[in-house]
Short mmCIF file of C-alpha atoms in Angstrom, two decimals:
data_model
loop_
_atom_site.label_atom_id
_atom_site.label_comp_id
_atom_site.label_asym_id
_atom_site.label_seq_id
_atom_site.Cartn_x
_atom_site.Cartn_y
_atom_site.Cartn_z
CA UNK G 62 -41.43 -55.46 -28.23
CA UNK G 63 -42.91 -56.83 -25.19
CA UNK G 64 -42.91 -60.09 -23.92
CA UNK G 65 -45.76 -62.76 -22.29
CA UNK G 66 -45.48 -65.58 -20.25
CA UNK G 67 -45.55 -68.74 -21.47
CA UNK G 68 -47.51 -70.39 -19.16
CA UNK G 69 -48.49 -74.08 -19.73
CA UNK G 70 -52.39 -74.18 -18.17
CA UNK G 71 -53.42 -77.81 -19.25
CA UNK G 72 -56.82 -79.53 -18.10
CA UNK G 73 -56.59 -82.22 -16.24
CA UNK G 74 -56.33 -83.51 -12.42
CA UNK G 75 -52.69 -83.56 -11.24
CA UNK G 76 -51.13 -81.37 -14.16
CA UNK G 77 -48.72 -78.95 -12.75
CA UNK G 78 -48.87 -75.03 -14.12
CA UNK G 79 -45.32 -74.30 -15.49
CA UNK G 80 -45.97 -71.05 -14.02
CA UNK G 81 -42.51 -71.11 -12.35
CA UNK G 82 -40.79 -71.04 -15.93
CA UNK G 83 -39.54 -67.64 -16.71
CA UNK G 84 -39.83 -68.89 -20.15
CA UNK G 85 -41.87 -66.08 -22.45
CA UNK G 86 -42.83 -65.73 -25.87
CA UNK G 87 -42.58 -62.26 -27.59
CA UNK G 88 -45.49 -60.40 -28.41
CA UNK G 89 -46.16 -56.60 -29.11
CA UNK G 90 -48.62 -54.62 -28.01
CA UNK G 91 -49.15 -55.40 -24.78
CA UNK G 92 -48.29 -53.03 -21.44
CA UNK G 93 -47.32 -56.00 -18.97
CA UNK G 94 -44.64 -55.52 -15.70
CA UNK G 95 -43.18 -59.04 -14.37
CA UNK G 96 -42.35 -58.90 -10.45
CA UNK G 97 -39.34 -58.76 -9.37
CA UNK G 98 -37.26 -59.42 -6.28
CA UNK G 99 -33.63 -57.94 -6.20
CA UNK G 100 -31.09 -59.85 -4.07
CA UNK G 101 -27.37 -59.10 -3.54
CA UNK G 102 -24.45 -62.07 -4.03
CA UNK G 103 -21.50 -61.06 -3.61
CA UNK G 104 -22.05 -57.22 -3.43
CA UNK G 105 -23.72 -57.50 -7.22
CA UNK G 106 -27.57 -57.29 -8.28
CA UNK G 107 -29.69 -59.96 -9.48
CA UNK G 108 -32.70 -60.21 -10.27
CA UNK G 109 -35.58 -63.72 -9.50
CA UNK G 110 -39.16 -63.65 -10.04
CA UNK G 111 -41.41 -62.74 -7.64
CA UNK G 112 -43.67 -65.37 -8.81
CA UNK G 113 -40.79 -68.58 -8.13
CA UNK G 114 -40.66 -67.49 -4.16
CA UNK G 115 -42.65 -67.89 -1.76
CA UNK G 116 -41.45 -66.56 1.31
CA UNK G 117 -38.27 -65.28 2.57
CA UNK G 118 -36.56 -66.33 6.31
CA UNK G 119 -34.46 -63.62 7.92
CA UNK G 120 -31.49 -64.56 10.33
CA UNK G 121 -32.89 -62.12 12.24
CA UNK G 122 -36.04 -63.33 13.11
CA UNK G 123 -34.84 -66.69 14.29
CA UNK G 124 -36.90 -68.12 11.94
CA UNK G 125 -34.26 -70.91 10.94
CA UNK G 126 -31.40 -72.48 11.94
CA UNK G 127 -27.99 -74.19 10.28
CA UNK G 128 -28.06 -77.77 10.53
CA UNK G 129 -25.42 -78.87 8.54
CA UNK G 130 -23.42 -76.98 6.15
CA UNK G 131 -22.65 -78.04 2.25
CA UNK G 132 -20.15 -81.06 2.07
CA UNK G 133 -19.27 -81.08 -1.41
CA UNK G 134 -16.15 -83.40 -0.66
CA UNK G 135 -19.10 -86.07 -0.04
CA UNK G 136 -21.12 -84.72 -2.83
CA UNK G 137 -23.65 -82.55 -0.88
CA UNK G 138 -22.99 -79.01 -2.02
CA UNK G 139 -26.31 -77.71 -0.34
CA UNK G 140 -26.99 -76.90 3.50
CA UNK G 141 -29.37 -78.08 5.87
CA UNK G 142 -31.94 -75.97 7.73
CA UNK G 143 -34.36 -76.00 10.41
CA UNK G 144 -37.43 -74.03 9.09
CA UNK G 145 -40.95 -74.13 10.40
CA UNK G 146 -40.13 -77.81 11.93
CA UNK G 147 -39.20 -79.26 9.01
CA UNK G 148 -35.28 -79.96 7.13
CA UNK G 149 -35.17 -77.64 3.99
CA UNK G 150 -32.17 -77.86 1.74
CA UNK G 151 -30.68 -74.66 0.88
CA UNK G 152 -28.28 -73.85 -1.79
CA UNK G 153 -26.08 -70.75 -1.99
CA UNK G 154 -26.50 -68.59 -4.62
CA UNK G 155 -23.24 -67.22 -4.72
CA UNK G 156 -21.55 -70.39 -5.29
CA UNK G 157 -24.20 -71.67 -8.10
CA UNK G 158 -22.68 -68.24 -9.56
CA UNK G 159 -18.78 -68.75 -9.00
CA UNK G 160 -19.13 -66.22 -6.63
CA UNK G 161 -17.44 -65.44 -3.55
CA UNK G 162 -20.18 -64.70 -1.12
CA UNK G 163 -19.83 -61.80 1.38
CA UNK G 164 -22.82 -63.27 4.26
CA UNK G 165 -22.14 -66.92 5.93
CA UNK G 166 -24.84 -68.83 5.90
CA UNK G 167 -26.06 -68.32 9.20
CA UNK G 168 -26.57 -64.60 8.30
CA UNK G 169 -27.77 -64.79 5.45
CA UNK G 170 -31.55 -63.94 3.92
CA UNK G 171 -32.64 -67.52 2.34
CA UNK G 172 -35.33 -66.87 0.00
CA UNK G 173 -38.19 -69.87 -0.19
CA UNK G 174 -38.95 -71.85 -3.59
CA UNK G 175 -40.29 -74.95 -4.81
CA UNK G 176 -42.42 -76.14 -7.49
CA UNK G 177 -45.77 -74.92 -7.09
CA UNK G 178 -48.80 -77.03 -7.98
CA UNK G 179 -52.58 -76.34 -8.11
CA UNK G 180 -54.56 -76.44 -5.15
CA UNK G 181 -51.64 -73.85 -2.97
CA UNK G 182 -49.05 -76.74 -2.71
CA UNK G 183 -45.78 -76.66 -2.92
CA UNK G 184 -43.69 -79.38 -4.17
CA UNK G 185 -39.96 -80.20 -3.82
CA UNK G 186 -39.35 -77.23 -1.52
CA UNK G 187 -35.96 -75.92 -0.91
CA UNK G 188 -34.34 -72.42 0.00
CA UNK G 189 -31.42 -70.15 -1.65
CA UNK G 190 -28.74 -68.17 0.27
CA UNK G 191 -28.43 -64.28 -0.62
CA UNK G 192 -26.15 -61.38 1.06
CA UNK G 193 -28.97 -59.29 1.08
CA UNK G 194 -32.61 -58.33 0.22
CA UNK G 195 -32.51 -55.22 -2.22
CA UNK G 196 -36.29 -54.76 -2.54
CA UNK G 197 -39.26 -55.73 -5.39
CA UNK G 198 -40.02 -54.33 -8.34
CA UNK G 199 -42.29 -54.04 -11.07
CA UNK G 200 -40.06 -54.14 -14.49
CA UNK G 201 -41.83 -53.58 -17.60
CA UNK G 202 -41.77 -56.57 -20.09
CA UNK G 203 -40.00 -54.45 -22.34
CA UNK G 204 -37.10 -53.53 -20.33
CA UNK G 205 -36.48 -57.47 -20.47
CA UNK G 206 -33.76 -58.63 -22.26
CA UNK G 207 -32.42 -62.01 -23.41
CA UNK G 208 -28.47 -62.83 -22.98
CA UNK G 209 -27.15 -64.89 -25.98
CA UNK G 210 -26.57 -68.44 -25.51
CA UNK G 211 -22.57 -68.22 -26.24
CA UNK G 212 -21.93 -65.36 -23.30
CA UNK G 213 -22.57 -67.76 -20.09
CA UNK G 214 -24.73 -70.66 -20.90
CA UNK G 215 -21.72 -73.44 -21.16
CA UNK G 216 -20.78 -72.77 -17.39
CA UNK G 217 -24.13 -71.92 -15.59
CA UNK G 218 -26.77 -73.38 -18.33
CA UNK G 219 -30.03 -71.49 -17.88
CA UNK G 220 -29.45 -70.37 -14.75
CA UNK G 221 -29.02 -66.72 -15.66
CA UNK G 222 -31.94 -66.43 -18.62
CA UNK G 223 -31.74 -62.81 -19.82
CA UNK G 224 -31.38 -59.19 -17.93
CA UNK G 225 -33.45 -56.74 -16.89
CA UNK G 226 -32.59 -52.69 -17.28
CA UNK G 227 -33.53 -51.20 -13.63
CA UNK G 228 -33.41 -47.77 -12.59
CA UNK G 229 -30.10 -47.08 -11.02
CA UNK G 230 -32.38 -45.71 -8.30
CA UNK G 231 -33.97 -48.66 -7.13
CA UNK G 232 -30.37 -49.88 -7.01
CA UNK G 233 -30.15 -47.90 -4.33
CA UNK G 234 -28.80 -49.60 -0.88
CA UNK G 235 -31.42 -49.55 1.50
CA UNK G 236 -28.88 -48.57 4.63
CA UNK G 237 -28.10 -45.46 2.96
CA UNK G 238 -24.49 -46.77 1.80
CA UNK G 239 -24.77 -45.23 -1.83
CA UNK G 240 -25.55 -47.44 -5.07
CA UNK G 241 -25.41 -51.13 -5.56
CA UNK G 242 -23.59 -52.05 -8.36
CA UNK G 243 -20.32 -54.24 -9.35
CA UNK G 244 -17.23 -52.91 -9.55
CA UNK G 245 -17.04 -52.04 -13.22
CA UNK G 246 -13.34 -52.34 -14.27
CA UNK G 247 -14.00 -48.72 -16.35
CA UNK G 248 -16.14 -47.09 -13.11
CA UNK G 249 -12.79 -44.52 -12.86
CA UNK G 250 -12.33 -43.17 -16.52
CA UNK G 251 -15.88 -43.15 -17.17
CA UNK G 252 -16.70 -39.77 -17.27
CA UNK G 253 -12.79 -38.83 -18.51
CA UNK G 254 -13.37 -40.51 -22.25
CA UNK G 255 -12.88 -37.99 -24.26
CA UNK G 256 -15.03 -36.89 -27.50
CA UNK G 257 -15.33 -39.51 -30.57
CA UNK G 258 -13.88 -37.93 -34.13
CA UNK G 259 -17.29 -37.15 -35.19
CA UNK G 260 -18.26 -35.40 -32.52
CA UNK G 261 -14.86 -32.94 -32.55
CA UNK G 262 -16.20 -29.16 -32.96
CA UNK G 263 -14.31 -27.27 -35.53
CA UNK G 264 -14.42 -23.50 -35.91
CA UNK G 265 -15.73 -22.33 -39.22
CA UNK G 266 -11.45 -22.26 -40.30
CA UNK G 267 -11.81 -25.95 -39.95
CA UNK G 268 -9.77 -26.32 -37.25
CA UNK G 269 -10.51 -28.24 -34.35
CA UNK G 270 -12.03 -25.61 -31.63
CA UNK G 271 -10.48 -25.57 -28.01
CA UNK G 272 -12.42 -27.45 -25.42
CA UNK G 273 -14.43 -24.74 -23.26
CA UNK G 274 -13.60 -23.87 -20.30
CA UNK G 275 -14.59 -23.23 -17.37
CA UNK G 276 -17.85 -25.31 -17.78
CA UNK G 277 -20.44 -25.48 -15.08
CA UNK G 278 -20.86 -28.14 -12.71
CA UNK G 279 -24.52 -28.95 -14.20
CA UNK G 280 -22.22 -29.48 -17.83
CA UNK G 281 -19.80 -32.38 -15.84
CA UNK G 282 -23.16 -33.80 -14.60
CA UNK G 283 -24.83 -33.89 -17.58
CA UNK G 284 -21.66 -35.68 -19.55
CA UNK G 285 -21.18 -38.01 -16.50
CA UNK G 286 -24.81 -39.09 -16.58
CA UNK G 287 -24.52 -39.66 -20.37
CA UNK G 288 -22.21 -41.55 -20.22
CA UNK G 289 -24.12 -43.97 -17.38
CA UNK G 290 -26.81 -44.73 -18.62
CA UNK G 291 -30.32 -44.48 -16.02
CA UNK G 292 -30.95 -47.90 -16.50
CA UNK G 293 -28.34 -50.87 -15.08
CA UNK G 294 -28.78 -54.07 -16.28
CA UNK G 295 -29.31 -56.57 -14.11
CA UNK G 296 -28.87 -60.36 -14.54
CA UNK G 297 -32.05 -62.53 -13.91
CA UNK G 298 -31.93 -66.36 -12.63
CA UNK G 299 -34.19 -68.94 -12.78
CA UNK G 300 -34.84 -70.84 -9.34
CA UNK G 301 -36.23 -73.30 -11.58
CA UNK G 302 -33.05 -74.35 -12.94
CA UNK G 303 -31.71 -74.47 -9.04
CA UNK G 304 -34.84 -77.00 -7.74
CA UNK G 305 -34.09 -79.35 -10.79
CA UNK G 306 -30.83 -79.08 -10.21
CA UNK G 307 -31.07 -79.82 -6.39
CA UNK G 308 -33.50 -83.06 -6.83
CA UNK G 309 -31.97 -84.85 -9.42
CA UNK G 310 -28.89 -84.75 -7.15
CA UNK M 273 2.84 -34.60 -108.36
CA UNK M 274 -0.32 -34.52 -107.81
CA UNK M 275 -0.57 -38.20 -108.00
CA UNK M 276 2.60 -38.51 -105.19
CA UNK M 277 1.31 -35.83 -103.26
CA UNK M 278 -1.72 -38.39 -102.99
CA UNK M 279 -0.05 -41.43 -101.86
CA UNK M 280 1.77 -39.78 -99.19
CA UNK M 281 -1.04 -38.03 -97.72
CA UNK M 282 -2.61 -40.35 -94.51
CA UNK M 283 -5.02 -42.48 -96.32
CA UNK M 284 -9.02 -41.09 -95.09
CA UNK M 285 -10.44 -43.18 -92.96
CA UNK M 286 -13.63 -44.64 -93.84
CA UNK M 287 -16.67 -45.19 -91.53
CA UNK M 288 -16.17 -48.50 -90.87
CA UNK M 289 -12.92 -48.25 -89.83
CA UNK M 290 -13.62 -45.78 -87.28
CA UNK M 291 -16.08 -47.80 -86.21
CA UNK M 292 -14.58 -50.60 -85.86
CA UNK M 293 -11.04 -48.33 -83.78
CA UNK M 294 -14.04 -46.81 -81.69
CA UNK M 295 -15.22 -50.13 -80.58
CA UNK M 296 -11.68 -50.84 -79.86
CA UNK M 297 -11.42 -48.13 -77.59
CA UNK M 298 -14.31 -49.22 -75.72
CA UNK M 299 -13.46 -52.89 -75.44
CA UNK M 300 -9.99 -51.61 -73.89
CA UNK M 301 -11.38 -49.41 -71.64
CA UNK M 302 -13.72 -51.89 -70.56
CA UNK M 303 -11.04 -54.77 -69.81
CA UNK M 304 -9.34 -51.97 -67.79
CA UNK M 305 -12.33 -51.51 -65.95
CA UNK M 306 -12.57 -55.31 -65.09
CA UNK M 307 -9.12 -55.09 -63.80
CA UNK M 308 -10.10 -52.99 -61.48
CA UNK M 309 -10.56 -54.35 -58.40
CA UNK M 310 -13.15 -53.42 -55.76
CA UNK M 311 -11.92 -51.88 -52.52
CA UNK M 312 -12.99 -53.00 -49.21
CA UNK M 313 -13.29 -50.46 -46.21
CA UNK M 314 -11.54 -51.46 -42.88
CA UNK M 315 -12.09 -49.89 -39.57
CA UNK M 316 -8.41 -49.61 -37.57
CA UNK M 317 -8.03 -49.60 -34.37
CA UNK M 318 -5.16 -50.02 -31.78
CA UNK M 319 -4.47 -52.45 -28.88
CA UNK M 320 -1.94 -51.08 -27.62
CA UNK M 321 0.87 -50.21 -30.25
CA UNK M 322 -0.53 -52.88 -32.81
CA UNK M 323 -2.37 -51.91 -35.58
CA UNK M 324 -5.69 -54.06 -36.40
CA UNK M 325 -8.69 -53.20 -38.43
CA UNK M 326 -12.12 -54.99 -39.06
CA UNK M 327 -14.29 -54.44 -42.08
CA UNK M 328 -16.29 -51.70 -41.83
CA UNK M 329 -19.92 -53.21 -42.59
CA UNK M 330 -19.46 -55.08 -39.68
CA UNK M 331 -19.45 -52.12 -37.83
CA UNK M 332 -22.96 -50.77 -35.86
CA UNK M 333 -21.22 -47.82 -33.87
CA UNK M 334 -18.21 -46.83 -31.98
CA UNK M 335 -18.77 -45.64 -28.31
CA UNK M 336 -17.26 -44.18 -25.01
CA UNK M 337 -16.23 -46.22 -22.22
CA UNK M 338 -19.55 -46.88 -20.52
CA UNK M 339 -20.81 -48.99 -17.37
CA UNK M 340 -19.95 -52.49 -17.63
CA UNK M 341 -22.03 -55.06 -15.33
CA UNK M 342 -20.30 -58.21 -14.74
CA UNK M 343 -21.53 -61.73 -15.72
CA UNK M 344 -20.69 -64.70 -13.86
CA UNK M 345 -19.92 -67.87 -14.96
CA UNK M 346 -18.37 -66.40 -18.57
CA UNK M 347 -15.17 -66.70 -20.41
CA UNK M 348 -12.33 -64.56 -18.79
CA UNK M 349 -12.34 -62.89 -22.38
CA UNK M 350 -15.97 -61.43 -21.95
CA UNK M 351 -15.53 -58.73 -19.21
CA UNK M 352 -19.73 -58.38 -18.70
CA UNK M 353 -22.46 -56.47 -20.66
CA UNK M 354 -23.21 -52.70 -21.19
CA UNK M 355 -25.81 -51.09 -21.58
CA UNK M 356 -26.24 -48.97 -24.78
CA UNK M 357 -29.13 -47.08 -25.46
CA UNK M 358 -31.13 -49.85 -23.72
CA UNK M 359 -29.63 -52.76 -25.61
CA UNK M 360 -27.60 -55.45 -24.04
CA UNK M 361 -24.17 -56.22 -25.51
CA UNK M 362 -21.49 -58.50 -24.29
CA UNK M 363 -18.09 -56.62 -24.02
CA UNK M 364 -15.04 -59.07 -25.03
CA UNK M 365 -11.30 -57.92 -24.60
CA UNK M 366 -9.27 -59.67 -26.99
CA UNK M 367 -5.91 -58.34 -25.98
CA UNK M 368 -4.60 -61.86 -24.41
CA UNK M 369 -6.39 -64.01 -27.50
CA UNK M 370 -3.78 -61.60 -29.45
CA UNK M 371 -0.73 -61.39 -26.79
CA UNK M 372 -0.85 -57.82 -26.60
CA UNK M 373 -0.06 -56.67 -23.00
CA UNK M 374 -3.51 -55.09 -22.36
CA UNK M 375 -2.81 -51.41 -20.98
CA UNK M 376 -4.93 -49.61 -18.59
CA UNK M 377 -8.10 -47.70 -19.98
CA UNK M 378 -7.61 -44.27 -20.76
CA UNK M 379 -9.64 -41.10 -22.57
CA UNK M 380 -8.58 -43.05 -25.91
CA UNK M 381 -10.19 -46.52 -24.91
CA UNK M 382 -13.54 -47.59 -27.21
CA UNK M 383 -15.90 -50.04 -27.47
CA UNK M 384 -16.40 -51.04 -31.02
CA UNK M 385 -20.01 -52.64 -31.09
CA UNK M 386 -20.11 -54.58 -34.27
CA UNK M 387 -22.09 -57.34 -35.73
CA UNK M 388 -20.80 -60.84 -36.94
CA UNK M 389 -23.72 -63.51 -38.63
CA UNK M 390 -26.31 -63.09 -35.70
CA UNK M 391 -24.11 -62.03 -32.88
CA UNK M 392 -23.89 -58.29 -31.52
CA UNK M 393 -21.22 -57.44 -29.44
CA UNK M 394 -18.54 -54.98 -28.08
CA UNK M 395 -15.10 -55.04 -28.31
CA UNK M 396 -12.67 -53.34 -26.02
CA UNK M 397 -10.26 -51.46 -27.92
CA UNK M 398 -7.48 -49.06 -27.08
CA UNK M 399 -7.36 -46.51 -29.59
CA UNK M 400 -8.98 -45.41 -32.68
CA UNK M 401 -7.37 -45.51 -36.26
CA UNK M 402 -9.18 -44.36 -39.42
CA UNK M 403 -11.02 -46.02 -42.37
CA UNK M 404 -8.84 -47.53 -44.93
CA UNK M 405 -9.95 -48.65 -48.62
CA UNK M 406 -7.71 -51.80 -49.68
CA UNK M 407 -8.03 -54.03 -52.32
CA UNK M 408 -9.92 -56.90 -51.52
CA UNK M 409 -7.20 -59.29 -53.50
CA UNK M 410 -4.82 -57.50 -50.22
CA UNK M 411 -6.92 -59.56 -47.96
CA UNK M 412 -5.94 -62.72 -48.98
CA UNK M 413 -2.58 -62.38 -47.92
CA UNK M 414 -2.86 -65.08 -45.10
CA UNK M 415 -0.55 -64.85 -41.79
CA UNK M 416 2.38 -67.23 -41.24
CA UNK M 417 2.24 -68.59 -37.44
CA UNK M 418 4.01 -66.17 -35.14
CA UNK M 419 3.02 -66.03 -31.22
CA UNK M 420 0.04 -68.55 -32.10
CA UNK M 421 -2.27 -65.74 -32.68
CA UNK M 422 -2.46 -66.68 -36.60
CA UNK M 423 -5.79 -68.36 -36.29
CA UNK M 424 -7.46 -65.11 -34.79
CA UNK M 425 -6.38 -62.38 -38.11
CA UNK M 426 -7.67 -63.60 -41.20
CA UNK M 427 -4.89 -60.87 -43.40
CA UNK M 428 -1.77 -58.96 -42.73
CA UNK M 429 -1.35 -56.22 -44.77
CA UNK M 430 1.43 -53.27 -45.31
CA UNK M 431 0.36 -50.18 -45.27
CA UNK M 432 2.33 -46.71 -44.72
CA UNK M 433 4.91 -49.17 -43.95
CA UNK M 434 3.35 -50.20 -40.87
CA UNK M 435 1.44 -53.95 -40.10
CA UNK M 436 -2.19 -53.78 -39.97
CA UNK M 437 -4.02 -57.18 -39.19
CA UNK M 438 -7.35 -57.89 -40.13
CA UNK M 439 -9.42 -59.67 -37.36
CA UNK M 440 -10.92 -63.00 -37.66
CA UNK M 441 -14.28 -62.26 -35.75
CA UNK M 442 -15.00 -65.83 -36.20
CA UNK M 443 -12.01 -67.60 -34.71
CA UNK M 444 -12.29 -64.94 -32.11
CA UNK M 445 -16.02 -65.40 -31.12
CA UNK M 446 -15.35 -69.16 -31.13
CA UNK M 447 -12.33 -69.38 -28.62
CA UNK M 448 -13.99 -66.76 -26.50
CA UNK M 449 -17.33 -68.92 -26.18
CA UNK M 450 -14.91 -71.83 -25.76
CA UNK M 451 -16.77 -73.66 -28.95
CA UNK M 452 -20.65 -72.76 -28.66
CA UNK M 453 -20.15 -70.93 -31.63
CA UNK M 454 -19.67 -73.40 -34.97
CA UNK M 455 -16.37 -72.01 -36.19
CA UNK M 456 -16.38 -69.99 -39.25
CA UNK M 457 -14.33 -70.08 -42.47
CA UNK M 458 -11.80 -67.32 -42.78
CA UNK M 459 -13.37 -64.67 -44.73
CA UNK M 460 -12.46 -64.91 -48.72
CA UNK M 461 -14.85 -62.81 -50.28
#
């Protein structure tokens, strides 16, 4: 089962393509990858489309600068930013998540959206706050999944739209600190379950046969890597969801 | 003598009346098999010391502890999604719906991915019991209130003189998606 974008192109001076919408319809047959860019919030994955931003601004680069920070006492829960001359409202991720975010806002990557309309221009601009860059990615439409409605939609709304199953090795932390992933509540017994009933070896008397022992380390590998599986799923957001969010407020 | 030795023999049936004590037969045998009732199969399972079952055709498969990846912005009864065999299935614990003091997970701990109307999902369970055939007129035995977890097992039944409740997967999926799912009807039939 594969999936294709449902993008809106209708004729006509001034229409906007609703190519932002990571809206798609399902169709088979078809071998199409959607671009992705992994962030980190709050030392967890997610994934955005490539396609929704359009640059990124490092701290590091001085490329922006704080000019106000969210006031949601007064109703403002986004930030102000100097980027490129101009005041860009940003909105942190982590909070839009109910997540406590590990990089203040001042450190912090701020990846670039808006609504983008024919002709290269882009509309209602505004940034979003992330702990880190984890790279891009291609992800093949069938590795997309769709989260049902009931699981998170009454808190967040569309915000998170469906997951995508990424190699654990493009997980990877790009500083060398070992494999990005949230702290599973089950990460320690993992590889301890033991067998299910059906899957009990019995000697030819019936009786239940004695665990081997002595197994080789390649045998503990193999059991711990079948029990996690090569693919992590990672939650995708729509930025979409964010900018309409943003200016209606 | 030969006239008494008539009368008291049994009197020879003829063909209609063994006919007629044949159909008998099978008329009797067939009320008997009308009063039979049909048996239902229930998966048990523990959380912690209690005994609970579901049925067993709502069942898809019963797995290992595996991976679980967070989702934000849930219900604190749906502990994320995992990841089996590359489809996505949010992982509920129902210990606190059912005030059982969840334990820590150990070698015995399962998910139980099962199927209710359109929904998939996993539920964290503690141990694994076996498959038991009860009557379905068993499962009508409804639950008096006691800790206010009546609403979430549909039956209570007795067996091997132990309590073993049967789940209410709708109540359940309802108060964990804290009403986005229309609540169901407790299941009769």
């Amino acid at each position: 089962m594969l999936l294709r974008e449902n993008r809106d192109h209708s004729s006509g001076y001034g229409h906007a393509y609703n190519i932002n919408s990571p809206a798609f319809e399902v169709q088979s047959g078809l071998d199409q990858t959607v671009e992705l860019i992994l962030v980190q919030v709050a030392n967890q994955p997610f994934g955005l489309l490539m396609k929704q931003v359009y640059n990124i601004a490092r701290p590091e680069a001085n490329l922006f600068s704080v000019k106000s920070q969210p006031d949601p006492a007064n109703g403002r829960e986004w930030a102000e930013i100097f980027y490129q001359g101009k005041t860009l409202s940003v909105l942190e991720l982590a909070s839009k998540l109910h997540l406590t975010p590990a990089e203040p806002l001042d450190t912090s990557k701020i990846l670039l959206s808006g609504q983008f309309v024919p002709g290269g221009t882009i509309q209602q601009p505004f940034g979003v706050s992330v702990d880190d860059i984890i790279g891009v990615c291609h992800i093949g439409l069938d590795h997309l999944r769709l989260l049902d409605d009931w699981v998170c939609r009454k808190r967040l709304g569309r915000l998170i739209w469906g997951v995508a199953l990424v190699g654990r090795e493009t997980l990877t932390h790009h500083n060398g600190s070992g494999e990005l992933q949230p702290a599973s509540p089950f990460s320690g017994i993992i590889s301890e379950t033991g067998p299910l009933p059906g899957q009990v070896q019995r000697n030819k008397n019936g009786r239940i046969a004695p665990a081997p022992t002595g197994s080789s380390g390649l045998e503990d590998r193999s059991r711990v890597k079948n029990n996690l599986p090569e693919e992590q799923p990672v939650m995708l957001l729509d930025l979409e969801i964010l900018r309409a969010t943003l200016y209606r407020s | 003598m030969d006239n008494q030795f008539q009368s008291l023999s049994p009197h020879p049936l003829t063909e209609a009346e063994r006919l007629i004590m044949e159909l008998e037969r099978r008329a009797q045998a067939l009320q008997e098999d009308q009063e039979q009732e049909p048996l239902v199969s229930l998966l048990t399972f523990y959380l912690s010391d209690e005994w609970f079952a579901l049925p067993l055709e709502k069942i898809k498969v019963v797995t290992r502890i595996m991976d679980v990846t967070p989702v934000p912005g849930t219900s604190p009864f749906i502990l994320g999604v995992i990841n089996h065999k590359s489809a996505i299935y949010p992982l509920i614990d129902i210990h606190q719906l059912l005030k059982v003091m969840p334990p820590e997970p150990t070698r015995s701990s399962r998910f139980v991915i099962l199927q209710h109307d359109k929904y998939t999902l996993a539920v964290l369970v503690d141990n694994m019991g076996e498959v038991r055939e009860v009557k379905s007129s068993d499962l009508d035995k409804y639950v008096t209130n006691h800790r206010g977890t009546s609403i979430f097992i549909s039956s209570e039944l007795t067996i091997d003189n132990r309590l073993l409740g049967l789940l209410n997967l709708g109540a359940i999926l309802n108060t964990v998606s804290e009403g986005e799912i229309q609540p169901q009807t407790r299941p009769k039939d």
